[in-house]
Coordinates of C-alpha atoms (C1' of nucleotides) in Angstrom, one line a residue:
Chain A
X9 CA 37.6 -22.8 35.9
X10 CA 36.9 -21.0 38.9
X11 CA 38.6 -17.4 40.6
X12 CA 42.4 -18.1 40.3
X13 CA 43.6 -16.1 42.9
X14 CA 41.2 -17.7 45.2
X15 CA 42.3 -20.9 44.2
X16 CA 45.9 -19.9 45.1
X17 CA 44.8 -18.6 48.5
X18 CA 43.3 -21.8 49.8
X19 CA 46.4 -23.2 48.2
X20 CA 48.3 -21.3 50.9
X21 CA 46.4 -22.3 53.1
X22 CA 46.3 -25.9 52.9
X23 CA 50.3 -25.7 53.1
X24 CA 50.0 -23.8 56.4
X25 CA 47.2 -26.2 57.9
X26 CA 50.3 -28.9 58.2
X27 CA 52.3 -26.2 60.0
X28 CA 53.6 -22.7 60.0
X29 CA 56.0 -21.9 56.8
X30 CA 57.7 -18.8 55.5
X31 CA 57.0 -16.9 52.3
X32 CA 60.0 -18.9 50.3
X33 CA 58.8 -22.5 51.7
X34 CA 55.4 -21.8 50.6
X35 CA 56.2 -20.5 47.4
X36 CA 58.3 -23.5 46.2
X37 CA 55.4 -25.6 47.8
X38 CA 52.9 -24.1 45.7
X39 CA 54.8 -23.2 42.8
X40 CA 54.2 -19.4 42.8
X41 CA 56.7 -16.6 42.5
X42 CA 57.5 -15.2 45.8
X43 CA 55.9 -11.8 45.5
X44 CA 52.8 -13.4 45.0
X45 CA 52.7 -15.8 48.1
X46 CA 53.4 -12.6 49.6
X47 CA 50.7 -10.5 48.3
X48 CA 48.1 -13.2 49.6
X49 CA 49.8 -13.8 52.9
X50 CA 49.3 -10.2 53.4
X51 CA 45.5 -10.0 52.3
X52 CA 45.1 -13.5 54.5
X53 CA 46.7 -11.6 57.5
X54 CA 44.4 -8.8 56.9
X55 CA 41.3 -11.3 57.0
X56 CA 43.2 -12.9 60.0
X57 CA 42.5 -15.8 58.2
X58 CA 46.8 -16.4 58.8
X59 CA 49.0 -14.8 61.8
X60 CA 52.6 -14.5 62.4
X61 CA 53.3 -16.8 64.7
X62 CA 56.0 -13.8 65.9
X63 CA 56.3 -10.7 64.4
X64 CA 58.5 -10.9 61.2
X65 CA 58.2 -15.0 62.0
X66 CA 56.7 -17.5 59.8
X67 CA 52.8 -17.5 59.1
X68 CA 50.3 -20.1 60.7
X69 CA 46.5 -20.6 60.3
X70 CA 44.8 -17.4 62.0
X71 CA 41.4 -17.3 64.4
X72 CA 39.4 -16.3 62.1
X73 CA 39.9 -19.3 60.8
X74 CA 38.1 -21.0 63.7
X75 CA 35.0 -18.5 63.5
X76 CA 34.4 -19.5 59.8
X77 CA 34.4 -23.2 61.0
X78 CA 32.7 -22.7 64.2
X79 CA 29.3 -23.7 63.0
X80 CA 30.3 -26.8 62.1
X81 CA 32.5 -28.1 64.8
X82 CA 29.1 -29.7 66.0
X83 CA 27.8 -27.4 68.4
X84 CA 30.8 -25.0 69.8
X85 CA 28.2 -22.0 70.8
X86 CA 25.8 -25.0 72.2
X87 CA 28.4 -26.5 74.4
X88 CA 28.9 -23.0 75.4
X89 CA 25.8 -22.3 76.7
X90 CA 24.6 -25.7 78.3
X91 CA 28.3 -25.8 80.1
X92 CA 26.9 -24.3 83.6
X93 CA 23.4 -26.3 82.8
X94 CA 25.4 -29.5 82.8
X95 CA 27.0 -28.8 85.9
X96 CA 23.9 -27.8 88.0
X97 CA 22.1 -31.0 86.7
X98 CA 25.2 -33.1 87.4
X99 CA 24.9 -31.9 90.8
X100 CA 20.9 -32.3 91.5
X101 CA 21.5 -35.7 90.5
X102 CA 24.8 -36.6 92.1
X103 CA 25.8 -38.0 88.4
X104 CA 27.7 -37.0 85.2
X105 CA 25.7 -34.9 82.6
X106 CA 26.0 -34.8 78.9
X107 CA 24.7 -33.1 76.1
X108 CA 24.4 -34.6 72.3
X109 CA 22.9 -33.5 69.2
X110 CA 21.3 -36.3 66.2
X111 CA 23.9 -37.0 63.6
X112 CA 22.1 -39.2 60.8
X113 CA 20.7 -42.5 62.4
X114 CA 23.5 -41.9 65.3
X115 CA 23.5 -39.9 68.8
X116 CA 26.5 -37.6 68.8
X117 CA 28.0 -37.4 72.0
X118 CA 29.6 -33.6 72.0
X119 CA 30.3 -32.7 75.9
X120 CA 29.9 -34.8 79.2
X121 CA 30.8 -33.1 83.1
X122 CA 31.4 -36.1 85.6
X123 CA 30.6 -35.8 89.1
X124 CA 33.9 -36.6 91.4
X125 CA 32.5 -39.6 92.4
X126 CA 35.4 -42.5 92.2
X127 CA 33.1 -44.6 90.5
X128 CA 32.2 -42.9 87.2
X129 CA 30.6 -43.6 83.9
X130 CA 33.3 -43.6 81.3
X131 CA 33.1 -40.6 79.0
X132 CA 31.6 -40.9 76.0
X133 CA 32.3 -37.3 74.5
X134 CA 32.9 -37.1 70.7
X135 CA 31.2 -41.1 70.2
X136 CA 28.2 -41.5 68.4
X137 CA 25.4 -44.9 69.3
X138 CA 22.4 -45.5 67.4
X139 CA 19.2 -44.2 68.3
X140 CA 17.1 -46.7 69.7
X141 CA 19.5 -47.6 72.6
X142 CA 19.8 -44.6 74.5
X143 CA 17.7 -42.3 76.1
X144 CA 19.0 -39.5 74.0
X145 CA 18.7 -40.9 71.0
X146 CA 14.9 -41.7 72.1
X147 CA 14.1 -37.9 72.8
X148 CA 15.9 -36.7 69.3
X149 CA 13.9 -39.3 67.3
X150 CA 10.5 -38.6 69.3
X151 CA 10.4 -34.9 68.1
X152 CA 12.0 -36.0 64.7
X153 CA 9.8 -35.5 61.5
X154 CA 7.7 -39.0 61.3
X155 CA 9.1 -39.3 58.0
X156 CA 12.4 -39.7 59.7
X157 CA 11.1 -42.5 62.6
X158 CA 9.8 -44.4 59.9
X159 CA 12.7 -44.8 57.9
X160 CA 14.8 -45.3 61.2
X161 CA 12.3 -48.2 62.3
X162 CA 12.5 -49.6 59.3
X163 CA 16.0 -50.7 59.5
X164 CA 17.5 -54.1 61.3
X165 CA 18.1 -52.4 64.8
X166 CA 21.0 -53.6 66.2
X167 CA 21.2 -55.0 70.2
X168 CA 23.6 -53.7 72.6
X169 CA 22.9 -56.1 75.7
X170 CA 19.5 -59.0 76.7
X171 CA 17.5 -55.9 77.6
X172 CA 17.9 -53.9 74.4
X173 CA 13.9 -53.3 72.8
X174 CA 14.2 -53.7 68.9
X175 CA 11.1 -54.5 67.9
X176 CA 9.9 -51.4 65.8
X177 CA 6.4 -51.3 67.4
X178 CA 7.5 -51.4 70.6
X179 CA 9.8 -48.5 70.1
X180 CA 7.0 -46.4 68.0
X181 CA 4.8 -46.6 71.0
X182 CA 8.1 -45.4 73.6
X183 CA 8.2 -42.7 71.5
X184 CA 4.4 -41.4 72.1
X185 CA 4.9 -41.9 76.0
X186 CA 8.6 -40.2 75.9
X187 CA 6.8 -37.1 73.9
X188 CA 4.4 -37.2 76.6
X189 CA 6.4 -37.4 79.8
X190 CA 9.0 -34.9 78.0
X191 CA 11.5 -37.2 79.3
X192 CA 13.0 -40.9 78.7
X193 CA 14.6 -43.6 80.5
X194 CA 16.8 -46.0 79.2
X195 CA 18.0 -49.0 81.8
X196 CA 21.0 -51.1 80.8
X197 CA 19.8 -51.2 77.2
X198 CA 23.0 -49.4 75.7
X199 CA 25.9 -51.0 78.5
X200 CA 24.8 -53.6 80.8
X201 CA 25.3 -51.3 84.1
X202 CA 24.9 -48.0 82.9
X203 CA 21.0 -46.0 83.8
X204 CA 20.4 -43.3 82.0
X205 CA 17.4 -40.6 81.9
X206 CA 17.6 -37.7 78.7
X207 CA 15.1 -34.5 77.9
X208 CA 15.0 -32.8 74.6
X209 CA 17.0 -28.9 74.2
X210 CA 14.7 -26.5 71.5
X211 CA 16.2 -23.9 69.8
X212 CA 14.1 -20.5 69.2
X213 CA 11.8 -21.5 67.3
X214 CA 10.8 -24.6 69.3
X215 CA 12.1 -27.4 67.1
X216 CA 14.3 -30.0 69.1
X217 CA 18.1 -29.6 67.9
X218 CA 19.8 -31.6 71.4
X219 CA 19.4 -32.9 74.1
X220 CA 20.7 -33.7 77.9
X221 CA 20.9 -36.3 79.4
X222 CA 22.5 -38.0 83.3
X223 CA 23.5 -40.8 83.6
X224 CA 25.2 -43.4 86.2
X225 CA 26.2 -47.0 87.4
X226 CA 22.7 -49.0 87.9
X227 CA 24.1 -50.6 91.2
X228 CA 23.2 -46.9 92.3
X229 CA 21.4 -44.6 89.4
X230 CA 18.4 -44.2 90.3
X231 CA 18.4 -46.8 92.8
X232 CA 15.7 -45.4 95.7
X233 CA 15.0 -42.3 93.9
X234 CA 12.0 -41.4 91.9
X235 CA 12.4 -41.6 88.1
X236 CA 9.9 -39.0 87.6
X237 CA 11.5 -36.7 89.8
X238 CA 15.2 -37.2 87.9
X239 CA 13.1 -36.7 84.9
X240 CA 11.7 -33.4 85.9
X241 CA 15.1 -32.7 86.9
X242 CA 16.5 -33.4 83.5
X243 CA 13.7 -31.6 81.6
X244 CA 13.8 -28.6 83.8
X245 CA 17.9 -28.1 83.0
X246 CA 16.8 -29.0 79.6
X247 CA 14.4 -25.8 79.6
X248 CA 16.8 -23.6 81.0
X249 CA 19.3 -24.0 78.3
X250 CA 16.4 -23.5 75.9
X251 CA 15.9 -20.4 77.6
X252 CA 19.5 -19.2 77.2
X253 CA 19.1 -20.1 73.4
X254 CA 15.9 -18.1 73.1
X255 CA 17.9 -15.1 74.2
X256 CA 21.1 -15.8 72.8
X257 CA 20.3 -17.0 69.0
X258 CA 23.5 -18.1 67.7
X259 CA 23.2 -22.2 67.4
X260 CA 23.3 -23.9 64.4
Chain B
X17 CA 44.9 -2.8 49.5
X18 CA 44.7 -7.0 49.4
X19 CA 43.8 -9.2 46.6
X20 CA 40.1 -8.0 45.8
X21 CA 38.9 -11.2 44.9
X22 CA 40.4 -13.2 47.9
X23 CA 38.6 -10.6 50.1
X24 CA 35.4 -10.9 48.5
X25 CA 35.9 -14.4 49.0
X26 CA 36.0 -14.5 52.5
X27 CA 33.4 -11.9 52.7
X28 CA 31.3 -14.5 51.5
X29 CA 32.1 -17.5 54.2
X30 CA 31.9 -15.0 57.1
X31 CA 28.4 -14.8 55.8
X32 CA 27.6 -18.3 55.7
X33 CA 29.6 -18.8 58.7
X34 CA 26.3 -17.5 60.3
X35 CA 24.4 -20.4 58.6
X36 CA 23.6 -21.7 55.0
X37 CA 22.5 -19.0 52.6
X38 CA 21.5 -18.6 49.0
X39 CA 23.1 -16.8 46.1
X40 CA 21.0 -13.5 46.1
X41 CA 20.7 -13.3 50.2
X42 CA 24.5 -13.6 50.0
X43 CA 24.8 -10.8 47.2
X44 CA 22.8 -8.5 49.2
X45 CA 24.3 -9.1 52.5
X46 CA 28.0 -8.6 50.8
X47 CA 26.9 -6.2 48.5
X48 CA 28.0 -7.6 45.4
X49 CA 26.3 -9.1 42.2
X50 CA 24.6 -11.8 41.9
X51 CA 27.1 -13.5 38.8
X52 CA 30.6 -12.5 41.1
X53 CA 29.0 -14.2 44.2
X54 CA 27.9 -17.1 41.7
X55 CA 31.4 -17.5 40.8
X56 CA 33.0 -17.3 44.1
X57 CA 30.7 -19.7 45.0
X58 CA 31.4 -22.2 42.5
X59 CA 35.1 -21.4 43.0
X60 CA 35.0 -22.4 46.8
X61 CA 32.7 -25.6 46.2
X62 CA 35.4 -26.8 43.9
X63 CA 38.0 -26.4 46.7
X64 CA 35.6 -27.7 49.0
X65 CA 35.3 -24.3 51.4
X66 CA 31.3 -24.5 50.8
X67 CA 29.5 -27.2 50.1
X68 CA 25.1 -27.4 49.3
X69 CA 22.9 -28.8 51.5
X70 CA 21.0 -30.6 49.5
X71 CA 22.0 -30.6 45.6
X72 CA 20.9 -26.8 43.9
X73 CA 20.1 -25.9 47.3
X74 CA 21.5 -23.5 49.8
X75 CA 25.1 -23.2 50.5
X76 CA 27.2 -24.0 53.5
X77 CA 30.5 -24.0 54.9
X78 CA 32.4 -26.9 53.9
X79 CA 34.4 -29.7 55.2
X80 CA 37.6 -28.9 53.9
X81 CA 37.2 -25.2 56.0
X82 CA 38.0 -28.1 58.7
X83 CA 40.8 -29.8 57.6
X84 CA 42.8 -26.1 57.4
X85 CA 42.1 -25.6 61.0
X86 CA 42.8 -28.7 62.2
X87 CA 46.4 -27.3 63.5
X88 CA 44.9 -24.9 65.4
X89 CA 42.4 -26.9 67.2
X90 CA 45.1 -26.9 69.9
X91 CA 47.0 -30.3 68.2
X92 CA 44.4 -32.3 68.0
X93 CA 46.5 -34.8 66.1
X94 CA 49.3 -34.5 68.3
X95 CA 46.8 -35.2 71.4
X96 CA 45.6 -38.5 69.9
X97 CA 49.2 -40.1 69.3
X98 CA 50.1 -38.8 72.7
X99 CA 47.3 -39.6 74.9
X100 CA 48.1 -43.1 75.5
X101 CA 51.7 -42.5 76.3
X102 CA 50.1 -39.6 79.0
X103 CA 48.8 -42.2 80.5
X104 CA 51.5 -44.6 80.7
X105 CA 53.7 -41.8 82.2
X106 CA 50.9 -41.1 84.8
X107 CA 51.1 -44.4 85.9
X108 CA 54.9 -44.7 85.3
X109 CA 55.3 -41.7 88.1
X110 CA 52.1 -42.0 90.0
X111 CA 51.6 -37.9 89.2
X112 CA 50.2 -36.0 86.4
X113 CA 51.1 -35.9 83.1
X114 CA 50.7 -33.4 80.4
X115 CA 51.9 -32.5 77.1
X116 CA 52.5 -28.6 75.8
X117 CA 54.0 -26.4 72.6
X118 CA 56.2 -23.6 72.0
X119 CA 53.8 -20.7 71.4
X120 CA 55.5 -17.6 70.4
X121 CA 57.9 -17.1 73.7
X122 CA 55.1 -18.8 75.9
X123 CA 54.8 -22.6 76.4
X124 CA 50.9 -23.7 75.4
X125 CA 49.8 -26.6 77.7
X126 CA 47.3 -28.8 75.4
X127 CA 46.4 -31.5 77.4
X128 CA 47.1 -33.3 80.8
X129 CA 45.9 -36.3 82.1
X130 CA 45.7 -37.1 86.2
X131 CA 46.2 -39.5 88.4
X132 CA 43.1 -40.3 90.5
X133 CA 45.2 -39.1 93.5
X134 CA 43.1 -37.0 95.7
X135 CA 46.0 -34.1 95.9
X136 CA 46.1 -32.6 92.3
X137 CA 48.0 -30.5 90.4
X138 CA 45.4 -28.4 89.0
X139 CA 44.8 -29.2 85.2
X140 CA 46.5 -26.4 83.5
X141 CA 45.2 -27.4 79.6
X142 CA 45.0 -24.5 77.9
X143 CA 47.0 -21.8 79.6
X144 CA 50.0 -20.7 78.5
X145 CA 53.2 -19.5 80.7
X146 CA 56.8 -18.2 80.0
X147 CA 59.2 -20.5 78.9
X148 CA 61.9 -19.9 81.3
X149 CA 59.7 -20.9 84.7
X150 CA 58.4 -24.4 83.5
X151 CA 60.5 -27.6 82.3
X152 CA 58.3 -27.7 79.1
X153 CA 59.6 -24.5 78.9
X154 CA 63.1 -24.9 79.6
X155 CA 63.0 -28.3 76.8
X156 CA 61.2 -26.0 73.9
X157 CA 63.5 -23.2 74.3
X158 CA 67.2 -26.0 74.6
X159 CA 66.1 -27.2 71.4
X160 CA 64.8 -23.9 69.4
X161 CA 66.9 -22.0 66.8
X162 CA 69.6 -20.3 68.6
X163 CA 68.5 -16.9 67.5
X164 CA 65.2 -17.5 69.3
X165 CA 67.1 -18.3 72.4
X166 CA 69.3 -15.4 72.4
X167 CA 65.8 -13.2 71.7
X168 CA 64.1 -14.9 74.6
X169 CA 66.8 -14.1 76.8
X170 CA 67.7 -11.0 76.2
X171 CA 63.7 -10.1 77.7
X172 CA 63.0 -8.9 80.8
X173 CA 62.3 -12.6 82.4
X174 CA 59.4 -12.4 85.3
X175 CA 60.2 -14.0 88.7
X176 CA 57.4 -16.0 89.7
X177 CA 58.7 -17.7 93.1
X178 CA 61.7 -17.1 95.3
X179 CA 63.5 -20.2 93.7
X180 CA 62.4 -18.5 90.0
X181 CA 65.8 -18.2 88.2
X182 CA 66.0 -15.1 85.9
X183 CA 69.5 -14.7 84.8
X184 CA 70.0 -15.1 81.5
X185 CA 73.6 -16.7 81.7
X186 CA 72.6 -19.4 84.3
X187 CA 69.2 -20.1 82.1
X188 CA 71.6 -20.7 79.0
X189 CA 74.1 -22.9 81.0
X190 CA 70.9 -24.7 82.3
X191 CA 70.0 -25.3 78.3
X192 CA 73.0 -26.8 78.0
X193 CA 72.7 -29.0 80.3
X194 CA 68.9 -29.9 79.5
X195 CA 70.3 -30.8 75.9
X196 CA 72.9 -32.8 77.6
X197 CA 70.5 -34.6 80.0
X198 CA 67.6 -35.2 77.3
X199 CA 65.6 -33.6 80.2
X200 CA 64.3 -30.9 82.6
X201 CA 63.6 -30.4 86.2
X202 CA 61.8 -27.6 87.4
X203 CA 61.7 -27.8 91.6
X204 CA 59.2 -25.1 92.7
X205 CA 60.4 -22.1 90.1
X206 CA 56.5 -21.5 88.1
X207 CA 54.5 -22.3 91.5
X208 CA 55.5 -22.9 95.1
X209 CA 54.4 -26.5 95.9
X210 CA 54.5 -27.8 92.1
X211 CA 57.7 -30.1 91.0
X212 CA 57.6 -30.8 86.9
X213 CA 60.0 -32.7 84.9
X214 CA 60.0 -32.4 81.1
X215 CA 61.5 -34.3 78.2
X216 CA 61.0 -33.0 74.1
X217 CA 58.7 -35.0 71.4
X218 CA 60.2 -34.6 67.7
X219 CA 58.9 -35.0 64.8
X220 CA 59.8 -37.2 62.0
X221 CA 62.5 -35.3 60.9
X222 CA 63.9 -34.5 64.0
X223 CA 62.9 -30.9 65.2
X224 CA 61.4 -30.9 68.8
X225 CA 57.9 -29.8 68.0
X226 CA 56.6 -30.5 71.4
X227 CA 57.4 -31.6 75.3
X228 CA 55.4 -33.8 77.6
X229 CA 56.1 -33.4 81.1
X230 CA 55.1 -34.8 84.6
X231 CA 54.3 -32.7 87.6
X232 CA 53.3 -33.5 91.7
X233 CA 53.0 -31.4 94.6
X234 CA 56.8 -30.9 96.1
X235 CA 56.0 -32.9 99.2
X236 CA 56.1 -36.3 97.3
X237 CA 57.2 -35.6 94.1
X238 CA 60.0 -36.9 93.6
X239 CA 60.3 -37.1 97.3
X240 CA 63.1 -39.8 97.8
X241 CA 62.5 -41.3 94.4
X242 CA 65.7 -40.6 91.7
X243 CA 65.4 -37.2 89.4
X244 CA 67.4 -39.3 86.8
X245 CA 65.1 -42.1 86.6
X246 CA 61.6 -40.1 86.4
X247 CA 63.6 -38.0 83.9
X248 CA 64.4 -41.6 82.0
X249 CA 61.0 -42.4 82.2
X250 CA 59.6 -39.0 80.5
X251 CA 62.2 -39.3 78.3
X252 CA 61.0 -42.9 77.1
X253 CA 57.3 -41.5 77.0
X254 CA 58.6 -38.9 74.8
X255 CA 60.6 -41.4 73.0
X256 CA 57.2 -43.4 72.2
X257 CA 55.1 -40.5 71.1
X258 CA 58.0 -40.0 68.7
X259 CA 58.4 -43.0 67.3
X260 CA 54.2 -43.2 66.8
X261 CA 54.6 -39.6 64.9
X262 CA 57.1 -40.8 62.8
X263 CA 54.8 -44.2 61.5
X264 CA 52.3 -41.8 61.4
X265 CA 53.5 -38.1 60.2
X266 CA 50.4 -36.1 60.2
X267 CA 51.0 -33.5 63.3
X268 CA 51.2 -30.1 62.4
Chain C
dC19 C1' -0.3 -20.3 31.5
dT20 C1' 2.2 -16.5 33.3
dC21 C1' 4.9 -14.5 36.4
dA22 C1' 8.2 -14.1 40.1
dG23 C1' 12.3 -15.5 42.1
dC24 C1' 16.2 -18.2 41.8
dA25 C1' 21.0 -19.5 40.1
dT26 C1' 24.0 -20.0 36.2
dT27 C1' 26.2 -18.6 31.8
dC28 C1' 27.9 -15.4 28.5
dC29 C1' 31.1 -11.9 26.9
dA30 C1' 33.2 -7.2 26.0
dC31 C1' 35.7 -4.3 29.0
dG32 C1' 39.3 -2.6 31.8
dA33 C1' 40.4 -2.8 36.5
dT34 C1' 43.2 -5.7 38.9
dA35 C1' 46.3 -9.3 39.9
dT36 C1' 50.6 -10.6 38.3
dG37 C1' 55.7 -11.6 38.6
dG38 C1' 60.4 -10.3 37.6
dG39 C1' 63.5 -7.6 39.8
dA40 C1' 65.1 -4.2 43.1
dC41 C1' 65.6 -3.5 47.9
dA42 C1' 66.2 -3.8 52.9
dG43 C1' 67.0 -6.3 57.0
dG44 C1' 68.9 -10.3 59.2
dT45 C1' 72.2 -14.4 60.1
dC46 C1' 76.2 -17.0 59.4
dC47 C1' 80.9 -17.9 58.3
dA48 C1' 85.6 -16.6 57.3
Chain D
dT14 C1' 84.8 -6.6 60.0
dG15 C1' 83.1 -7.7 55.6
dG16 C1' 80.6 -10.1 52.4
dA17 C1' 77.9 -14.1 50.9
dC18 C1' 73.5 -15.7 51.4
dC19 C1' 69.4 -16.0 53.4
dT20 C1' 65.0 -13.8 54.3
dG21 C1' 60.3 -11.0 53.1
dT22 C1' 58.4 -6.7 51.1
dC23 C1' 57.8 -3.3 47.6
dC24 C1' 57.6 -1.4 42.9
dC25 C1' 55.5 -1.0 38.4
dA26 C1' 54.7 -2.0 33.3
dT27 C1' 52.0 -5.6 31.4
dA28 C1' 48.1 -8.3 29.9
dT29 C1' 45.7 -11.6 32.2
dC30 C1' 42.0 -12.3 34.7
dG31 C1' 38.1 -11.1 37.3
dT32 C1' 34.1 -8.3 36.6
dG33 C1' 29.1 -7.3 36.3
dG34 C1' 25.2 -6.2 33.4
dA35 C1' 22.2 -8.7 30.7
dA36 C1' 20.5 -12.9 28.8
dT37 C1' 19.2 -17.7 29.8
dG38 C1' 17.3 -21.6 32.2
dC39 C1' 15.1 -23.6 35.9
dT40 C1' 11.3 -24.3 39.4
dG41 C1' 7.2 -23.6 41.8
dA42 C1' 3.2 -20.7 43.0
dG43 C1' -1.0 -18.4 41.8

DNA sequence: CTCAGCATTCCACGATATGGGACAGGTCCA
DNA sequence: TGGACCTGTCCCATATCGTGGAATGCTGAG
């Protein structure tokens, strides 16, 4: 039905994506004659869609590859450009910094930098927690279309420890005071222990695509400090990787 | 000079690689008509390359573009069989542990995990180094094809400390004994300070695909401790990643 | 209701991919 | 050393297969 030497290609492909082959291993895999696993080889090397691994060795996935995918490994170019952010707000606040983007009704976690304190909030990197329990998840559904909130409230919201707030009015109105302040804290709601303070990340055009958050042990996160001044913190990191994004358009 | 249509093809993902497009903005862009990128299109959707956004909306770069780089996403399958076992060894040895592949004549560090000792190696993951100065190294190379060993040694080999050793007859002899062993040691050859011992993770059908190693600063590792029982040890945390791979064969 | 813009389908044409076989380079074993 | 047996690339006559212009169908805006 479709482009048959296309077909064929990705064929080849998907017998080099469980490991580097030769010519003759892929041809018998794929049941083509040999001249023609060589003829695509060579237009996928040309691409750089494969490599050799050494010259005149077997063939493995190329880099190019990775650039074709890069958009949707969630993130990549955001990671990239929040790294040094994360760092200097993991350092105003003395705790690790994360960044995370909405995934459906979840919070994806995509990158975290710890402090090298000995006591450390576990990483959460690559996890994904619903919505309503985490400061993150907070800013991402305040600026989400209201269409979206709705739905979200609407569901049975699930409780993570005694001080988790489910009750869908409650969380409407956290909303309106989180799109206020520009910032929202979360305390022992997710992990009983854990403080946590997030400010949304805009992409060009304004719309909120991430966000960044710190967060700590509660035995000492914020303790003494001032919540608005952690939050101004937090929103002012989360303003300079908006800036780098305004300059450097390239995020999903 | 390459198969037109494969070209075209990936013309057309390098474009929505950039972000979800539509037919016509995709013809124009590649400079093609309007029917061949239609038919491309539908091609790749049925392969799963490209996917809609929403159904007769916009296209995108698919899922399965993910699964064919999943090899080179540095082992990412490899990483989550092995982490545990990293982390056993760690504590097994007190020092860090790491695992690495063969890549082209260079070993390929791909992750390492650390003891929360306050005198670290510093977390190579990522770099890659010649065979012959590392016991990674050293393990790869005992067990590659002969041909590739003769190749390798028949290079110029850089010298990287005093203790570096660079003739090719005493390397081979030292493969021999590595295969003998079922281990390396490495005392101070790569880095002056850094000790590393190294054992090889096979696959399910036997070929060593991969090493994991241990490494502390020379002052107390292995200090008074026995070479042959930390190399026992890495050579029973090999033995476990192995065993996982084979219940679970999906590692490049 | 018409028109513009979109994607898909159709089909005759011939450019283009095809694959059998020849070839060259390498390794292994006797 | 020779030759058997791999390997991957190249060649070229063949007709298969992709091609692209045009027609068709769809949707939404004015």
């Amino acid at each position: 039905m479709g482009v048959q030497s296309i077909e064929r290609a990705f064929s080849v492909l998907r017998r080099l994506s469980s490991g580097p082959a030769g010519v003759t291993e892929i041809a018998e895999r794929v049941d083509l004659p040999k001249s023609t696993v060589s003829r695509i080889l060579s237009t996928l090397e040309g691409i750089g869609a494969v490599a050799q691994t050494s010259p005149g060795g077997p063939y493995r996935i190329g880099e190019a590859m990775l650039d074709l995918v890069s958009a949707l490994l969630p993130g990549r170019g955001l990671i990239d450009s929040a790294y040094p952010h994360l760092l200097e707000l993991m350092e105003a606040t003395g705790e690790a910094a994360g960044i995370s983007v909405l995934d459906g009704d979840l919070v994806h976690y995509l990158e975290q930098v710890e402090s090298n304190n000995p006591v450390q909030v576990r990483n959460w990197s690559g996890t994904r927690v619903p919505l309503h329990v985490v400061p993150s998840g907070l800013v991402l559904l305040a600026w989400a279309p209201p269409a979206h909130q709705r739905a979200y409230l609407q569901r049975t919201l699930e409780s993570f420890t005694a001080k988790t707030v489910v009750n869908p009015a409650a969380i409407a109105q956290r909303l309106g005071e989180v799109r206020e302040q520009g910032y929202a804290w979360v305390f022992e709601e997710f992990s009983e222990g854990i403080n946590s303070v997030a400010a949304p990340i805009r992409d060009s055009t304004g719309n909120v695509i991430a966000a960044i958050h710190s967060h700590g042990p509660a035995y000492r996160f914020p303790l003494h400090r001032s919540t608005a001044l952690l939050g101004d913190a937090v929103v002012a990191a989360a303003g300079r990787v908006t800036a780098d994004l305004r300059s450097n358009p390239t995020v999903p």
